[in-house]
XYZ file of C-alpha atoms in Angstrom:
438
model
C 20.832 214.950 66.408
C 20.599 212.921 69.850
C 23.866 212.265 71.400
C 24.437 210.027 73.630
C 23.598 210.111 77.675
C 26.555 210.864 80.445
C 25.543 209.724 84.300
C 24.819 213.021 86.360
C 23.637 211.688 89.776
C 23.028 208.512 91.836
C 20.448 209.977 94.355
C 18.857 207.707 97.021
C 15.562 207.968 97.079
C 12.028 206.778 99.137
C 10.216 205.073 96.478
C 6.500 206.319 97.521
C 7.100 209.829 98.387
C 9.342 210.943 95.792
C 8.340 213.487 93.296
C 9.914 213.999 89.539
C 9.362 217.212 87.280
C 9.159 216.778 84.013
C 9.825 220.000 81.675
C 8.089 219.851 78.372
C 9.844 220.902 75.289
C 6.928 223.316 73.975
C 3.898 225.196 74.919
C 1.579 222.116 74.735
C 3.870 219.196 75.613
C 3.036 217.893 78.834
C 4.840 218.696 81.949
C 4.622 218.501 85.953
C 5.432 216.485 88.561
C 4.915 212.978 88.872
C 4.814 210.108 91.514
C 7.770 206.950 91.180
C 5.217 204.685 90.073
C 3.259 206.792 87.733
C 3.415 206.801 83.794
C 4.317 209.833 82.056
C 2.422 211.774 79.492
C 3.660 210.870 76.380
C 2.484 211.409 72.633
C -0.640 208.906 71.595
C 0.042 209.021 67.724
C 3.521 209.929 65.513
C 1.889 213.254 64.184
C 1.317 214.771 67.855
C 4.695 213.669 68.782
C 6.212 216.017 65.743
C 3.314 219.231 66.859
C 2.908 218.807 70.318
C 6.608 217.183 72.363
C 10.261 216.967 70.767
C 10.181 216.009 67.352
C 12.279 212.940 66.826
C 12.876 212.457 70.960
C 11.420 208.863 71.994
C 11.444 208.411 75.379
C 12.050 204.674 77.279
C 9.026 203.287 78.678
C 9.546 203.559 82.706
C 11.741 206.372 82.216
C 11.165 210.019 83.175
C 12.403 212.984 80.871
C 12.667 216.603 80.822
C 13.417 218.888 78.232
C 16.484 221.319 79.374
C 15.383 220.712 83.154
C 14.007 217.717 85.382
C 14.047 218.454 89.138
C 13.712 215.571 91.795
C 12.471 215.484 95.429
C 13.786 212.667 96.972
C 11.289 212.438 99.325
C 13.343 211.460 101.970
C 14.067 215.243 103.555
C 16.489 216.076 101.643
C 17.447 218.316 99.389
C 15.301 218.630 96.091
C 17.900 218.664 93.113
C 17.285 220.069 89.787
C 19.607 219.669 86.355
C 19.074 222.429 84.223
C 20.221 223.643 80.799
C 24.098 225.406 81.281
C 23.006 227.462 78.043
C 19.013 227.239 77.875
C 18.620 229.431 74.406
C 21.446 227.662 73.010
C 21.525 223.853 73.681
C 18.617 222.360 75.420
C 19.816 218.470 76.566
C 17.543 215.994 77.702
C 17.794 214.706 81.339
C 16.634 211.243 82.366
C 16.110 209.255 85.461
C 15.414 205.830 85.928
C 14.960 204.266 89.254
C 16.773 200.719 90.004
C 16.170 199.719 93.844
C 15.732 203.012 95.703
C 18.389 204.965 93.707
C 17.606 207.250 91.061
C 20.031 207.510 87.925
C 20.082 210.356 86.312
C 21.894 211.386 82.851
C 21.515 213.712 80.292
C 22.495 214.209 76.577
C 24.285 217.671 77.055
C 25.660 219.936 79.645
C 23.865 220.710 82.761
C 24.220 222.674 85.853
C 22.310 221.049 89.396
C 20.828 223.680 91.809
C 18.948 222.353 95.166
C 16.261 223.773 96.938
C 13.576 223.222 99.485
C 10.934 222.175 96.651
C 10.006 221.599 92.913
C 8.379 225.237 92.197
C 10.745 227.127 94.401
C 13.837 225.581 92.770
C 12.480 225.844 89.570
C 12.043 229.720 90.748
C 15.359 230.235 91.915
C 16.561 228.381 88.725
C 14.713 231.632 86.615
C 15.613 234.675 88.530
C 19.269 234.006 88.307
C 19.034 233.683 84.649
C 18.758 237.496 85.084
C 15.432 238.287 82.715
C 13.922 241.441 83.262
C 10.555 241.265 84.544
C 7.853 241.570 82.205
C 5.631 244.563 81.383
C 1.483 244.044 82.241
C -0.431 242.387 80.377
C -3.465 243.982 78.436
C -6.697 242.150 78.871
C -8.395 240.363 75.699
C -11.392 238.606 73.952
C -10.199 236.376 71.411
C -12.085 234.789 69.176
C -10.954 231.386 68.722
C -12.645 229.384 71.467
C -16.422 230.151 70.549
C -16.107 230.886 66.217
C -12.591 229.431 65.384
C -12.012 229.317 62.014
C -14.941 230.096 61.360
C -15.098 233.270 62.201
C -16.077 236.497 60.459
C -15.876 240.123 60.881
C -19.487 240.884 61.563
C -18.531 237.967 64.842
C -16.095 240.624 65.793
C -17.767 243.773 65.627
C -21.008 242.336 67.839
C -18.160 241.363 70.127
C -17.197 244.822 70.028
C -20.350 246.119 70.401
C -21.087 243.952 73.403
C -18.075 244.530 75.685
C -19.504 248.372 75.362
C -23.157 246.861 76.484
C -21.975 244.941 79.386
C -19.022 246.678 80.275
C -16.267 244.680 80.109
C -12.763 246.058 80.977
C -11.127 244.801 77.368
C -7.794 246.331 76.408
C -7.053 244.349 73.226
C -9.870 242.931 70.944
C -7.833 239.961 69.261
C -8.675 238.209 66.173
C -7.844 234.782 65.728
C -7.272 232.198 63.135
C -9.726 232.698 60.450
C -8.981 236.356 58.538
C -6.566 235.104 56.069
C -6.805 233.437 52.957
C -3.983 230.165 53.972
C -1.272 230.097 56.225
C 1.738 231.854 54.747
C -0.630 233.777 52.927
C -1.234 236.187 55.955
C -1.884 239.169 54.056
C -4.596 238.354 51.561
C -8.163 237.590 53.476
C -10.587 234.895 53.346
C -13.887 235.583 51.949
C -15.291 236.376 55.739
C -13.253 239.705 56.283
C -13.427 242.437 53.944
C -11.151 245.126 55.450
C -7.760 244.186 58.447
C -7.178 248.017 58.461
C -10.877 249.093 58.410
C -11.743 246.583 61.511
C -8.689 247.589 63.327
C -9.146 251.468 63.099
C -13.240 250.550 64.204
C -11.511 248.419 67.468
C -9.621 251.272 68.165
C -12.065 254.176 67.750
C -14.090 252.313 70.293
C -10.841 252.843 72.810
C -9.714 248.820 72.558
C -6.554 247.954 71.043
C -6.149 245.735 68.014
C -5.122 242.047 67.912
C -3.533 239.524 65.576
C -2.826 235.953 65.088
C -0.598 234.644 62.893
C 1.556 231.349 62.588
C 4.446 232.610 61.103
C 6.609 229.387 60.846
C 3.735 226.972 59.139
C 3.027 227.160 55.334
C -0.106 226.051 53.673
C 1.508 223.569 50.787
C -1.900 225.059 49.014
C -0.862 228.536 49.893
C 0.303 231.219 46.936
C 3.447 231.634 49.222
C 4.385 227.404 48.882
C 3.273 228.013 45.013
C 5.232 230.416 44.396
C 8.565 230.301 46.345
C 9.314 226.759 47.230
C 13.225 228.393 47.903
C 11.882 229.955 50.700
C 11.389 226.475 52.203
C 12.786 224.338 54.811
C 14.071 221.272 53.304
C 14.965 217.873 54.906
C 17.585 215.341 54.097
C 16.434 213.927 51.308
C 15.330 216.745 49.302
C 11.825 216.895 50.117
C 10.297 219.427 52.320
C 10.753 219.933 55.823
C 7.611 218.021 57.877
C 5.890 220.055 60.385
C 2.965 217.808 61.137
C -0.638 217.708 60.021
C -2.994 220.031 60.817
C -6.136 222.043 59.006
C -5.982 219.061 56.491
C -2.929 219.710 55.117
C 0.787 218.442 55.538
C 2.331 222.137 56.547
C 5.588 222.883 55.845
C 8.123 224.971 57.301
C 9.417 229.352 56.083
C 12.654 229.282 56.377
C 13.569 232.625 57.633
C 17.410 232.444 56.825
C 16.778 233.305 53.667
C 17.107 236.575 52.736
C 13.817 236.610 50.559
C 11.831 235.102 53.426
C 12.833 236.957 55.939
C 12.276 240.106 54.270
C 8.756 238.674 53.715
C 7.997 238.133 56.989
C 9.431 241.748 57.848
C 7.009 242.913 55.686
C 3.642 241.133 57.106
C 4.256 242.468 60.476
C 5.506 245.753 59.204
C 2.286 246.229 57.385
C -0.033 244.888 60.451
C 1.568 247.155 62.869
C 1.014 250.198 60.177
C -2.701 249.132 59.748
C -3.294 249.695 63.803
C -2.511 246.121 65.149
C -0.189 246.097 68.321
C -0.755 242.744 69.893
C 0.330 239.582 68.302
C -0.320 235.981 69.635
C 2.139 233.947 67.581
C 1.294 230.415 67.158
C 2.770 227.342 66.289
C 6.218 228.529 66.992
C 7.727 225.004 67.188
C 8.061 224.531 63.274
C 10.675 227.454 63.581
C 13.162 224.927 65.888
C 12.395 222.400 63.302
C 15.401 220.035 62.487
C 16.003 220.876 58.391
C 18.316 222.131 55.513
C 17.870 225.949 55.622
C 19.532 228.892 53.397
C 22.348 229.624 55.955
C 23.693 226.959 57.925
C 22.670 227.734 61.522
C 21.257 224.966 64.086
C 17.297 225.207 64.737
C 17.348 227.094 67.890
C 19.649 229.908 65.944
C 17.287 230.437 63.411
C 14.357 230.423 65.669
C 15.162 232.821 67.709
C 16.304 234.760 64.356
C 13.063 234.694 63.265
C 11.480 236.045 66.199
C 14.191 239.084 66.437
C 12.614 239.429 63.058
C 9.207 240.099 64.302
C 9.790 242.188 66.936
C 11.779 244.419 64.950
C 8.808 244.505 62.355
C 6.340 245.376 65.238
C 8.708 247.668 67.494
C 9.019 247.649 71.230
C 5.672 248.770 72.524
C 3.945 245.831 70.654
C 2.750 243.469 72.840
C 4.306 239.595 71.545
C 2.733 236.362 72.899
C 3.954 233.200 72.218
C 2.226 230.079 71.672
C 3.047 226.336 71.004
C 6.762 227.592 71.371
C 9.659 225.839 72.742
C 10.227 226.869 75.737
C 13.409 227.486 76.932
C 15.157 228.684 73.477
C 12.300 231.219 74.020
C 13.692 233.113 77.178
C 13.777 236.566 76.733
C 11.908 237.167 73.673
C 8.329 237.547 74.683
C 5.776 239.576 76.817
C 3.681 236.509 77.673
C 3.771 232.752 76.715
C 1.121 229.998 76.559
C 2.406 227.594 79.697
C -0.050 224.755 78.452
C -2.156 222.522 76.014
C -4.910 224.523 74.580
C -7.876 224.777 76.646
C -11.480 223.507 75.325
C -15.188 223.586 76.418
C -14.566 219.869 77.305
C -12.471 218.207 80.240
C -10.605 215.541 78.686
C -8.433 215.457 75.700
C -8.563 213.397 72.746
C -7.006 210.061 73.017
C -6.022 210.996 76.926
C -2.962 212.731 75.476
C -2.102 215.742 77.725
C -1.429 217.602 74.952
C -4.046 217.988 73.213
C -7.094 220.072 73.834
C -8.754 220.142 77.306
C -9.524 221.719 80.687
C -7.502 218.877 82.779
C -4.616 219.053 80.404
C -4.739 222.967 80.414
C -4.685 223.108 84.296
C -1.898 220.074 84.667
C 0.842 221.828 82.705
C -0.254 225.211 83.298
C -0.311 224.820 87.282
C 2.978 223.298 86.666
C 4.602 225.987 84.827
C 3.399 228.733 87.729
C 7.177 229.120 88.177
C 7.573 230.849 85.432
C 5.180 233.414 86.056
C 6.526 237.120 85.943
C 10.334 235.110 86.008
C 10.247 234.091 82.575
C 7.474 236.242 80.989
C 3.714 236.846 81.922
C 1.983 233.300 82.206
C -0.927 232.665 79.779
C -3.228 230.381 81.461
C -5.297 229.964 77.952
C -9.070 231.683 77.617
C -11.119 232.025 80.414
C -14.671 230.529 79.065
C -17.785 231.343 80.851
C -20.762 231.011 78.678
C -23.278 228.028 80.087
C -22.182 225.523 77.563
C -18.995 224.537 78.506
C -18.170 221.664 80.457
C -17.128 222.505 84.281
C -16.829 226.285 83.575
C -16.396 227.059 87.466
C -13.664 225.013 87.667
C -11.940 226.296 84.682
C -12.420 229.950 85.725
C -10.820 229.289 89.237
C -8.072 227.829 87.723
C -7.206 231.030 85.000
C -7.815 233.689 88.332
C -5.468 231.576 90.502
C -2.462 231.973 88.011
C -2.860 235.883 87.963
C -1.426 235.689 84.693
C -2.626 237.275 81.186
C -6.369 237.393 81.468
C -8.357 236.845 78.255
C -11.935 235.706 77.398
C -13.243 234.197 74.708
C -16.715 233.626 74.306
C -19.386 235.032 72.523
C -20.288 238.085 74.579
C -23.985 237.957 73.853
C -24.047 234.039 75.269
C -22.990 235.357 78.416
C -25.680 234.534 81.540
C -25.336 236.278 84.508
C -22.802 234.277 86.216
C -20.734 234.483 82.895
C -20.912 238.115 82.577
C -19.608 239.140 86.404
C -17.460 236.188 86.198
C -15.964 237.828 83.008
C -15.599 241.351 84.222
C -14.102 239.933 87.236
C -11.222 238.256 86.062
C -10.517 241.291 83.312
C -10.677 244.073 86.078
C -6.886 244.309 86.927
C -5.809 243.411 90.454
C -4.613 246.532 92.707
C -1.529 245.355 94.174
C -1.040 246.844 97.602
């Protein structure tokens, strides 16, 4: 529920050199920093706006808005000001400024604290280290399979993958399976037709000295799965009775677990539980947002509550030395929950995204947000830049490779090892040899 907006700020500023940060809500809404005169990213059809920004948030045209923190340089020398979230994993307000003349107005829909600084990042910086987090463990190095087989993929992909980082010689901690191994989502432990054996592959990953990784979505059901079939109760509803509406994707209209309920949550105890006991300690978790979806759940907690319930849930299935990576996740009720988070859109063997929509698939997208987000690097958690690609078929793959290096963030490749040429191989065991910090 949107409440309304009290004035924060009147700031004068120079209309051509001021600068305005944007914070994104999620993982893959847009954010950065952004000239007076330009036009924000915003969502280029209703069902991106529910999977990729704020669900039900509509922002004014020629108005700039940040999700729990907007920071503004002036541009005049002084002092860049940011409003940030008093309670980020609580209550995340919106913050708005509008220019009129050369003052900025800002407001927001919730309490905020202002900090100033020299710049945007450093601010931004400061903002994060005095929230106190402890900082993150390293990162593992991956191949993942999404980017070159996604759904597609089967278990014979993996184990020539495995066989081929032993052939080249690739330093790969954590071989990761992706979307593809299960039968529907909610349905995580019953396999698709392309996998015969979760515990067999993961004991072969690890006799080969590689760790073994998992993807799930543990928010999203399948309204085709046995789970959604079977236990409509464990369900998210809305208002009017229906179910709770966490956007379209994979052909379906997905719908949301709702892990207050006792049932459920024991549920989802028991699919991590039983990956972690079949050899799997990494776990990219994806499409996080549907767990800070507005709805009618079993106990009567707000969203943010019950996400970050849910993922308590899952790292008490998996334990503390699992490794926990979040992805499409809101960001700020995420603090302090998570090795590593995605920091951007989802990256793609193309340039531009569908539609021109920032948050959707794409190298510029990917580098936009994630460059933007650098801030949050070893502050917040370990940065994931998104898959380095390196195989000759994708679009501007030099460009896209310097950009995953210069975060020094989690390092993870995903092609198909055998496509590699010779540029793609070094370039691959480059960015996966750790850096020796002097």
């Amino acid at each position: 529920m949107q409440h309304p907006f009290t004035p924060l700020a009147s700031v004068p500023v120079d209309r051509r050199r001021a600068r305005v940060h944007e914070e994104g809500w999620q993982s893959w809404s847009p954010s950065g920093a952004y000239a007076l005169g330009a036009a924000p990213y915003r969502p280029a059809n209703a069902n991106w706006a529910t999977v990729c920004y704020r669900p039900g948030v509509t922002v004014p045209d020629g108005v700039f808005q940040g999700e729990g923190l907007l920071a503004l340089d002036p541009g005049d020398g002084s002092p860049v000001r940011l409003w940030a979230a008093a309670e980020p994993t609580r209550e995340v307000p919106s913050i708005r400024l509008a220019v009129r003349g050369g003052i900025a107005e800002v407001g927001a829909d919730g309490p905020v604290k202002e900090w100033t600084g020299d710049d945007i990042q450093s601010v931004l910086g400061d903002w994060a280290c005095a929230l106190g987090i402890a900082a993150p463990r390293p990162a593992p190095t991956v191949w993942c399979s999404w980017y070159e087989y996604f759904t597609h993929v089967t278990e014979d992909d993996i184990h020539e993958n495995l066989r081929a980082m032993d052939t080249l010689d690739l330093p790969v901690d954590v071989v990761q399976i992706d979307d593809g191994y299960q039968r529907a989502l909610g349905d995580w432990l019953t396999l698709s037709g392309r996998f015969r054996s979760r515990a067999g592959i993961a004991e072969k990953i690890r006799s080969r000295g590689r760790r073994a990784g998992i993807w799930t979505a543990p928010f999203l059901v399948d309204p085709a799965s046995d789970l959604a079939a079977e236990h409509p109760d464990w369900l998210v509803r809305d208002t009017a009775g229906g179910f709770a509406h966490a956007g379209r994707n994979w052909g379906h209209d997905l719908r949301v677990l709702d892990t207050t309920h006792p049932d459920a949550a024991a549920y989802l105890t028991e699919v991590f539980t039983t990956l972690r006991a079949e050899g799997y300690d990494y776990f990219k978790t994806d499409f996080l947002y549907a767990g800070a979806l507005d709805g009618i759940r079993h106990a009567d907690v707000d969203p943010l509550t019950a996400y970050r319930c849910g993922i308590r849930l899952i790292r008490d299935a998996i334990g503390p030395d699992s490794y926990l990576l979040g992805c499409g996740a809101p960001m700020l009720p995420s603090i302090g929950l998570f090795d590593a988070m995605r920091v951007s859109p989802d990256t793609a063997p193309h340039r531009r995204p569908e539609a021109d929509d920032y948050s959707q698939p794409g190298q510029d997208p990917a580098e936009f947000t994630g460059a933007a987000r650098q801030w949050q690097h070893d502050r917040l958690w370990t940065n994931d830049p998104d898959c380095l690609m390196a195989r000759p078929a994708v679009e501007t793959r030099e460009q896209w490779a310097a950009h995953v290096e210069s975060t020094a963030g989690l390092m993870a490749s995903s092609d198909r090892l055998l496509s590699l040429d010779a540029w793609g191989v070094e370039t691959t065991r480059r960015l996966l040899t750790p850096r020796v910090v002097s």
